[in-house]
Tab-separated table of C-alpha atoms in Angstrom:
chain	number	residue	atom	x	y	z
A	1	UNK	CA	-24.535	13.772	56.674
A	2	UNK	CA	-21.024	13.651	55.534
A	3	UNK	CA	-19.212	12.279	52.472
A	4	UNK	CA	-16.654	9.825	53.808
A	5	UNK	CA	-13.723	8.746	51.429
A	6	UNK	CA	-10.502	7.173	51.619
A	7	UNK	CA	-7.288	8.697	51.296
A	8	UNK	CA	-4.462	6.073	50.074
A	9	UNK	CA	-0.785	7.195	50.220
A	10	UNK	CA	-0.075	4.172	47.951
A	11	UNK	CA	3.154	2.704	49.326
A	12	UNK	CA	4.465	-0.623	48.435
A	13	UNK	CA	8.035	-1.924	49.472
A	14	UNK	CA	9.300	-5.791	48.829
A	15	UNK	CA	8.836	-6.625	52.557
A	16	UNK	CA	7.180	-9.450	53.435
A	17	UNK	CA	4.635	-8.086	55.439
A	18	UNK	CA	3.503	-6.250	52.465
A	19	UNK	CA	0.676	-6.924	50.354
A	20	UNK	CA	1.997	-4.221	47.899
A	21	UNK	CA	5.233	-5.628	47.163
A	22	UNK	CA	5.671	-3.434	43.904
A	23	UNK	CA	4.300	-0.362	41.708
A	24	UNK	CA	1.936	-2.625	39.723
A	25	UNK	CA	0.636	-3.916	43.170
A	26	UNK	CA	-0.141	-0.710	44.361
A	27	UNK	CA	-1.797	0.493	41.394
A	28	UNK	CA	-3.925	-2.774	40.503
A	29	UNK	CA	-4.916	-2.880	44.463
A	30	UNK	CA	-5.925	0.679	44.250
A	31	UNK	CA	-8.239	0.373	41.374
A	32	UNK	CA	-9.767	-2.822	43.019
A	33	UNK	CA	-10.081	-0.974	46.605
A	34	UNK	CA	-12.004	1.788	44.678
A	35	UNK	CA	-14.522	-0.577	43.041
A	36	UNK	CA	-15.294	-2.352	46.173
A	37	UNK	CA	-15.331	0.855	48.055
A	38	UNK	CA	-18.068	2.172	45.959
A	39	UNK	CA	-19.708	-1.334	46.203
A	40	UNK	CA	-20.133	-1.021	50.234
A	41	UNK	CA	-21.197	2.611	49.951
A	42	UNK	CA	-17.986	4.856	50.502
A	43	UNK	CA	-18.320	8.188	48.598
A	44	UNK	CA	-14.961	9.002	47.552
A	45	UNK	CA	-11.334	7.467	46.412
A	46	UNK	CA	-8.563	9.756	46.777
A	47	UNK	CA	-4.515	9.050	46.475
A	48	UNK	CA	-1.721	11.253	47.753
A	49	UNK	CA	1.105	11.964	44.959
A	50	UNK	CA	4.898	12.158	45.960
A	51	UNK	CA	7.436	11.894	43.442
A	52	UNK	CA	11.105	10.268	43.903
A	53	UNK	CA	9.453	7.941	46.228
A	54	UNK	CA	7.938	4.105	46.586
A	55	UNK	CA	4.578	5.894	46.142
A	56	UNK	CA	1.927	6.976	43.767
A	57	UNK	CA	3.341	9.662	41.651
A	58	UNK	CA	1.631	10.092	38.390
A	59	UNK	CA	-2.213	10.108	39.306
A	60	UNK	CA	-4.051	10.592	36.159
A	61	UNK	CA	-3.647	7.170	34.418
A	62	UNK	CA	-5.060	5.427	37.775
A	63	UNK	CA	-7.702	8.104	38.175
A	64	UNK	CA	-8.828	7.297	34.453
A	65	UNK	CA	-8.555	3.627	34.986
A	66	UNK	CA	-11.030	3.751	38.146
A	67	UNK	CA	-13.296	6.193	36.500
A	68	UNK	CA	-13.735	3.464	33.989
A	69	UNK	CA	-14.259	0.839	36.245
A	70	UNK	CA	-16.792	2.474	38.371
A	71	UNK	CA	-19.990	4.889	38.166
A	72	UNK	CA	-20.440	6.669	41.196
A	73	UNK	CA	-17.569	7.003	43.714
A	74	UNK	CA	-15.902	10.590	43.488
A	75	UNK	CA	-12.227	10.233	42.541
A	76	UNK	CA	-9.510	12.532	43.629
A	77	UNK	CA	-5.984	13.635	44.663
A	78	UNK	CA	-4.662	14.768	48.199
A	79	UNK	CA	-2.603	16.626	46.915
A	80	UNK	CA	-0.804	17.173	43.487
A	81	UNK	CA	2.042	19.221	44.033
A	82	UNK	CA	1.874	21.914	41.474
A	83	UNK	CA	5.479	22.814	41.627
A	84	UNK	CA	6.293	19.531	39.710
A	85	UNK	CA	3.473	20.544	37.118
A	86	UNK	CA	3.128	21.760	33.408
A	87	UNK	CA	-0.389	23.635	34.264
A	88	UNK	CA	-1.254	23.235	30.537
A	89	UNK	CA	-0.515	19.462	29.961
A	90	UNK	CA	-2.104	18.999	33.499
A	91	UNK	CA	-5.475	20.627	32.248
A	92	UNK	CA	-5.540	18.090	29.150
A	93	UNK	CA	-4.601	14.945	31.418
A	94	UNK	CA	-7.533	16.496	34.087
A	95	UNK	CA	-9.747	16.715	31.633
A	96	UNK	CA	-9.409	13.389	29.800
A	97	UNK	CA	-9.624	11.525	33.542
A	98	UNK	CA	-12.938	13.711	34.165
A	99	UNK	CA	-14.771	13.053	30.991
A	100	UNK	CA	-13.794	9.212	31.566
A	101	UNK	CA	-15.308	9.172	35.171
A	102	UNK	CA	-18.357	11.440	33.675
A	103	UNK	CA	-17.724	14.128	35.928
A	104	UNK	CA	-16.517	12.766	39.080
A	105	UNK	CA	-12.953	14.192	39.499
A	106	UNK	CA	-12.368	16.342	42.734
A	107	UNK	CA	-8.650	17.173	42.184
A	108	UNK	CA	-6.705	18.243	45.362
A	109	UNK	CA	-3.711	20.433	44.102
A	110	UNK	CA	-1.554	22.336	46.595
A	111	UNK	CA	2.022	24.356	46.728
A	112	UNK	CA	3.197	20.860	48.213
A	113	UNK	CA	4.885	19.287	51.010
A	114	UNK	CA	8.665	18.418	51.821
A	115	UNK	CA	9.661	16.258	49.188
A	116	UNK	CA	12.215	13.251	49.180
A	117	UNK	CA	15.043	15.180	46.954
A	118	UNK	CA	16.398	18.637	47.289
A	119	UNK	CA	14.064	20.927	45.038
A	120	UNK	CA	12.721	18.215	42.933
A	121	UNK	CA	10.969	19.962	40.804
A	122	UNK	CA	14.109	21.545	39.194
A	123	UNK	CA	14.627	17.695	37.747
A	124	UNK	CA	11.536	18.110	35.916
A	125	UNK	CA	12.792	21.023	34.497
A	126	UNK	CA	11.269	23.760	36.364
A	127	UNK	CA	13.006	27.229	38.131
A	128	UNK	CA	11.933	29.845	40.169
A	129	UNK	CA	10.948	33.298	38.755
A	130	UNK	CA	12.820	36.306	39.544
A	131	UNK	CA	12.170	37.039	43.363
A	132	UNK	CA	9.652	33.689	43.661
A	133	UNK	CA	10.031	31.290	46.201
A	134	UNK	CA	8.947	27.724	45.869
A	135	UNK	CA	5.539	28.203	47.588
A	136	UNK	CA	5.209	31.140	44.890
A	137	UNK	CA	5.562	29.221	41.956
A	138	UNK	CA	3.279	26.479	43.103
A	139	UNK	CA	0.334	29.019	43.563
A	140	UNK	CA	1.354	30.905	40.095
A	141	UNK	CA	1.154	27.382	38.510
A	142	UNK	CA	-2.185	26.710	40.305
A	143	UNK	CA	-3.663	29.805	38.856
A	144	UNK	CA	-2.580	29.035	35.804
A	145	UNK	CA	-4.267	25.648	35.902
A	146	UNK	CA	-7.607	27.173	37.294
A	147	UNK	CA	-7.466	29.924	34.326
A	148	UNK	CA	-6.750	27.064	31.553
A	149	UNK	CA	-9.770	25.052	32.913
A	150	UNK	CA	-12.127	27.414	32.068
A	151	UNK	CA	-12.112	26.687	28.626
A	152	UNK	CA	-11.557	30.080	26.759
A	153	UNK	CA	-9.447	30.128	23.902
A	154	UNK	CA	-5.864	31.562	24.145
A	155	UNK	CA	-3.575	30.246	21.731
A	156	UNK	CA	-3.606	31.878	17.915
A	157	UNK	CA	-4.220	28.995	15.362
A	158	UNK	CA	-2.149	28.238	12.434
A	159	UNK	CA	-3.386	29.590	9.138
A	160	UNK	CA	-2.683	26.193	7.587
A	161	UNK	CA	-3.367	23.510	10.247
A	162	UNK	CA	-3.527	19.936	9.651
A	163	UNK	CA	-7.070	19.921	10.345
A	164	UNK	CA	-9.621	22.406	9.951
A	165	UNK	CA	-9.675	24.703	13.326
A	166	UNK	CA	-13.109	26.410	14.631
A	167	UNK	CA	-12.919	30.316	14.762
A	168	UNK	CA	-11.088	32.193	16.779
A	169	UNK	CA	-8.293	31.768	19.519
A	170	UNK	CA	-8.030	27.755	20.472
A	171	UNK	CA	-8.481	26.203	23.846
A	172	UNK	CA	-6.683	23.073	25.298
A	173	UNK	CA	-8.808	19.709	24.553
A	174	UNK	CA	-10.371	17.978	25.653
A	175	UNK	CA	-12.321	20.340	28.006
A	176	UNK	CA	-14.402	18.978	30.479
A	177	UNK	CA	-17.147	21.351	31.497
A	178	UNK	CA	-17.448	21.927	35.113
A	179	UNK	CA	-14.076	20.634	36.097
A	180	UNK	CA	-12.839	24.065	37.132
A	181	UNK	CA	-15.534	24.202	40.038
A	182	UNK	CA	-14.109	20.733	41.677
A	183	UNK	CA	-10.565	21.908	42.276
A	184	UNK	CA	-9.513	21.647	46.211
A	185	UNK	CA	-6.658	23.330	47.443
A	186	UNK	CA	-4.972	21.645	50.213
A	187	UNK	CA	-3.990	24.425	52.754
A	188	UNK	CA	-1.458	24.155	55.694
A	189	UNK	CA	-2.015	27.663	57.122
A	190	UNK	CA	-5.020	29.803	57.779
A	191	UNK	CA	-3.700	32.534	54.830
A	192	UNK	CA	-3.842	29.726	52.480
A	193	UNK	CA	-7.044	28.538	53.110
A	194	UNK	CA	-8.531	32.262	52.694
A	195	UNK	CA	-6.521	32.498	49.405
A	196	UNK	CA	-8.115	29.378	48.344
A	197	UNK	CA	-11.664	30.515	49.006
A	198	UNK	CA	-10.872	33.595	47.278
A	199	UNK	CA	-10.044	31.608	44.151
A	200	UNK	CA	-13.061	29.624	44.472
A	201	UNK	CA	-11.530	26.108	45.334
A	202	UNK	CA	-12.627	23.848	47.768
A	203	UNK	CA	-10.390	23.112	50.902
A	204	UNK	CA	-8.537	20.293	51.824
A	205	UNK	CA	-7.097	20.249	55.405
A	206	UNK	CA	-5.094	17.296	55.987
A	207	UNK	CA	-3.672	15.890	59.677
A	208	UNK	CA	-1.007	18.541	59.781
A	209	UNK	CA	-1.086	22.263	59.692
A	210	UNK	CA	1.020	25.117	60.849
A	211	UNK	CA	0.884	25.698	64.419
A	212	UNK	CA	-0.751	29.600	64.566
A	213	UNK	CA	-1.813	29.789	68.013
A	214	UNK	CA	-0.598	26.886	70.234
A	215	UNK	CA	-4.070	25.355	70.499
A	216	UNK	CA	-5.307	21.601	69.812
A	217	UNK	CA	-4.699	20.671	66.181
A	218	UNK	CA	-8.780	19.779	65.831
A	219	UNK	CA	-9.304	23.451	67.353
A	220	UNK	CA	-7.123	25.187	64.868
A	221	UNK	CA	-8.165	23.478	61.833
A	222	UNK	CA	-11.687	24.202	62.897
A	223	UNK	CA	-10.966	27.690	63.104
A	224	UNK	CA	-8.995	27.529	59.558
A	225	UNK	CA	-12.103	26.215	58.232
A	226	UNK	CA	-14.215	28.972	59.608
A	227	UNK	CA	-12.086	31.661	58.029
A	228	UNK	CA	-12.442	29.945	54.894
A	229	UNK	CA	-16.030	29.852	54.758
A	230	UNK	CA	-16.145	33.470	55.901
A	231	UNK	CA	-13.678	34.376	52.832
A	232	UNK	CA	-15.545	32.234	50.483
A	233	UNK	CA	-19.153	34.137	51.387
A	234	UNK	CA	-17.344	37.637	51.009
A	235	UNK	CA	-15.845	36.520	47.615
A	236	UNK	CA	-19.602	36.024	46.514
A	237	UNK	CA	-18.977	32.496	44.951
A	238	UNK	CA	-22.655	31.376	43.498
A	239	UNK	CA	-22.018	27.646	44.976
A	240	UNK	CA	-21.891	26.304	48.574
A	241	UNK	CA	-18.059	25.379	49.437
A	242	UNK	CA	-16.620	22.340	50.502
A	243	UNK	CA	-14.446	21.135	53.200
A	244	UNK	CA	-12.394	17.981	53.851
A	245	UNK	CA	-10.556	16.720	56.494
A	246	UNK	CA	-8.534	13.427	56.498
A	247	UNK	CA	-8.174	11.588	59.571
A	248	UNK	CA	-6.526	8.136	60.593
A	249	UNK	CA	-9.472	6.265	62.281
A	250	UNK	CA	-9.689	2.821	63.400
A	251	UNK	CA	-12.741	1.224	64.572
A	252	UNK	CA	-11.533	-2.106	66.773
A	253	UNK	CA	-13.887	-4.658	66.109
A	254	UNK	CA	-11.485	-7.479	65.511
A	255	UNK	CA	-8.470	-9.337	67.257
A	256	UNK	CA	-6.738	-8.598	63.927
A	257	UNK	CA	-7.734	-4.873	64.317
A	258	UNK	CA	-6.523	-4.506	67.991
A	259	UNK	CA	-3.127	-6.391	67.312
A	260	UNK	CA	-2.508	-3.534	64.172
A	261	UNK	CA	-4.068	-0.560	65.789
A	262	UNK	CA	-4.747	-1.213	69.610
A	263	UNK	CA	-1.358	0.552	70.514
A	264	UNK	CA	-2.652	3.790	68.816
A	265	UNK	CA	-5.574	4.256	71.147
A	266	UNK	CA	-5.470	7.695	73.396
A	267	UNK	CA	-3.144	9.218	70.676
A	268	UNK	CA	-2.227	13.090	71.178
A	269	UNK	CA	-1.246	15.644	68.980
A	270	UNK	CA	2.176	16.096	68.388
A	271	UNK	CA	4.487	19.066	67.371
A	272	UNK	CA	7.355	18.769	64.460
A	273	UNK	CA	8.963	20.951	62.206
A	274	UNK	CA	7.776	20.285	58.628
A	275	UNK	CA	10.215	23.345	57.231
A	276	UNK	CA	12.782	25.324	58.591
A	277	UNK	CA	11.292	27.580	61.031
A	278	UNK	CA	7.796	26.343	60.465
A	279	UNK	CA	6.472	24.631	63.587
A	280	UNK	CA	3.602	22.090	62.602
A	281	UNK	CA	1.001	20.483	64.630
A	282	UNK	CA	0.299	17.080	63.950
A	283	UNK	CA	-3.505	15.870	64.491
A	284	UNK	CA	-3.915	12.310	66.456
A	285	UNK	CA	-5.004	9.141	65.199
A	286	UNK	CA	-8.270	7.826	66.483
A	287	UNK	CA	-8.588	3.587	67.473
A	288	UNK	CA	-11.022	2.699	69.688
A	289	UNK	CA	-14.135	0.159	70.056
A	290	UNK	CA	-16.731	1.581	68.195
A	291	UNK	CA	-18.751	3.336	71.118
A	292	UNK	CA	-15.826	5.203	72.428
A	293	UNK	CA	-14.599	6.017	68.975
A	294	UNK	CA	-18.130	7.612	68.577
A	295	UNK	CA	-17.656	9.652	71.837
A	296	UNK	CA	-14.146	11.067	70.785
A	297	UNK	CA	-14.893	11.896	67.142
A	298	UNK	CA	-18.234	13.984	68.341
A	299	UNK	CA	-15.577	16.119	70.104
A	300	UNK	CA	-13.407	16.848	66.996
A	301	UNK	CA	-14.364	20.360	65.970
A	302	UNK	CA	-12.632	20.313	62.517
A	303	UNK	CA	-14.638	17.150	61.833
A	304	UNK	CA	-17.645	18.906	62.548
A	305	UNK	CA	-17.090	22.232	60.667
A	306	UNK	CA	-16.397	19.653	57.368
A	307	UNK	CA	-18.613	18.049	54.833
A	308	UNK	CA	-16.409	15.145	53.913
A	309	UNK	CA	-14.003	12.800	55.741
A	310	UNK	CA	-11.503	11.398	54.163
A	311	UNK	CA	-9.843	8.165	56.085
A	312	UNK	CA	-6.443	7.570	55.841
A	313	UNK	CA	-5.758	3.749	55.139
A	314	UNK	CA	-3.081	1.334	55.575
A	315	UNK	CA	-3.011	0.237	51.539
A	316	UNK	CA	-0.118	-2.038	52.502
A	317	UNK	CA	-2.103	-4.448	54.215
A	318	UNK	CA	-4.125	-5.014	50.993
A	319	UNK	CA	-7.803	-4.533	49.601
A	320	UNK	CA	-9.518	-6.979	51.941
A	321	UNK	CA	-8.156	-5.885	55.193
A	322	UNK	CA	-9.006	-2.143	54.010
A	323	UNK	CA	-12.733	-3.111	53.012
A	324	UNK	CA	-13.089	-4.273	56.099
A	325	UNK	CA	-11.430	-1.056	57.632
A	326	UNK	CA	-14.135	1.212	55.539
A	327	UNK	CA	-17.027	-1.147	56.377
A	328	UNK	CA	-16.422	-0.974	59.879
A	329	UNK	CA	-16.512	2.660	60.032
A	330	UNK	CA	-19.439	3.009	57.685
A	331	UNK	CA	-21.386	0.195	59.572
A	332	UNK	CA	-20.286	0.820	63.734
A	333	UNK	CA	-19.169	4.610	63.821
A	334	UNK	CA	-20.890	6.499	60.711
A	335	UNK	CA	-24.541	6.133	61.943
A	336	UNK	CA	-24.026	6.771	65.787
A	337	UNK	CA	-22.596	10.408	64.350
A	338	UNK	CA	-25.035	11.252	62.168
A	339	UNK	CA	-22.946	10.766	59.002
A	340	UNK	CA	-25.268	8.366	57.730
């Protein structure tokens, strides 16, 4: 059994072929898709976060709206770039979104990926500490976020407050009990996956990672997951770890599916430079008739190691078509793999 969610990058463009021609279209359709996905039995609605781009950039209003209109589906991100964040303000936003959804938030965070502008976090008012890299800053902010999510008081109260204070140091409000245990880290390397386990975060591993061995992508990703699981066990956490992998998977069951994605059949991994001097391996997409798709996915080692599969969706094709994409996986593929 696996949880099956969708991951939307939230693109929009004033293009005649797009169903999402504006930010408003993308936001409203994201809510509608999450509602429809819950109705057909999808387990999670996740959204990518990018700044300075025609994509979703401020996740908490969207997550709160989805939380208010749904009742079962997990809602989350994959991932929030911590280089751009004020960890304390983020604690308040995340706490509010989690309370609105009654504890369904599954928040993916990370040091971030290459963005649309150079050092975009500087425009948000942030600078590196002495001797820090931007990756260091992202991890430092993540640890501060995790610490403040615990709900332990740390701020000295005003002796003459506008409203009465409880005794002792004050914490950030609203506090959502249990949210600290539902934070995920997007890891692109084996070392950061181990670091996530040591710090009690779940693991999100996407369709790319640093090429650390030259092996096929799914094999490298499976090795990363096993290292994470070992580190989690060694750290002595009292709860079970969770691991998600994201994949582009399309069951070709209609002529429209074949027109859109038939060319992606028999895809292969690719290699690229995601950062200077950092070679990355990008996992293949999957597009085939259901029977063939089941055979191909059964051979994906990383999927076997994960408990959650996030299906990357073509959000620009509209709500109805994406419901069809998700339904096709649930009905024609998931049972054959033992996911349902």
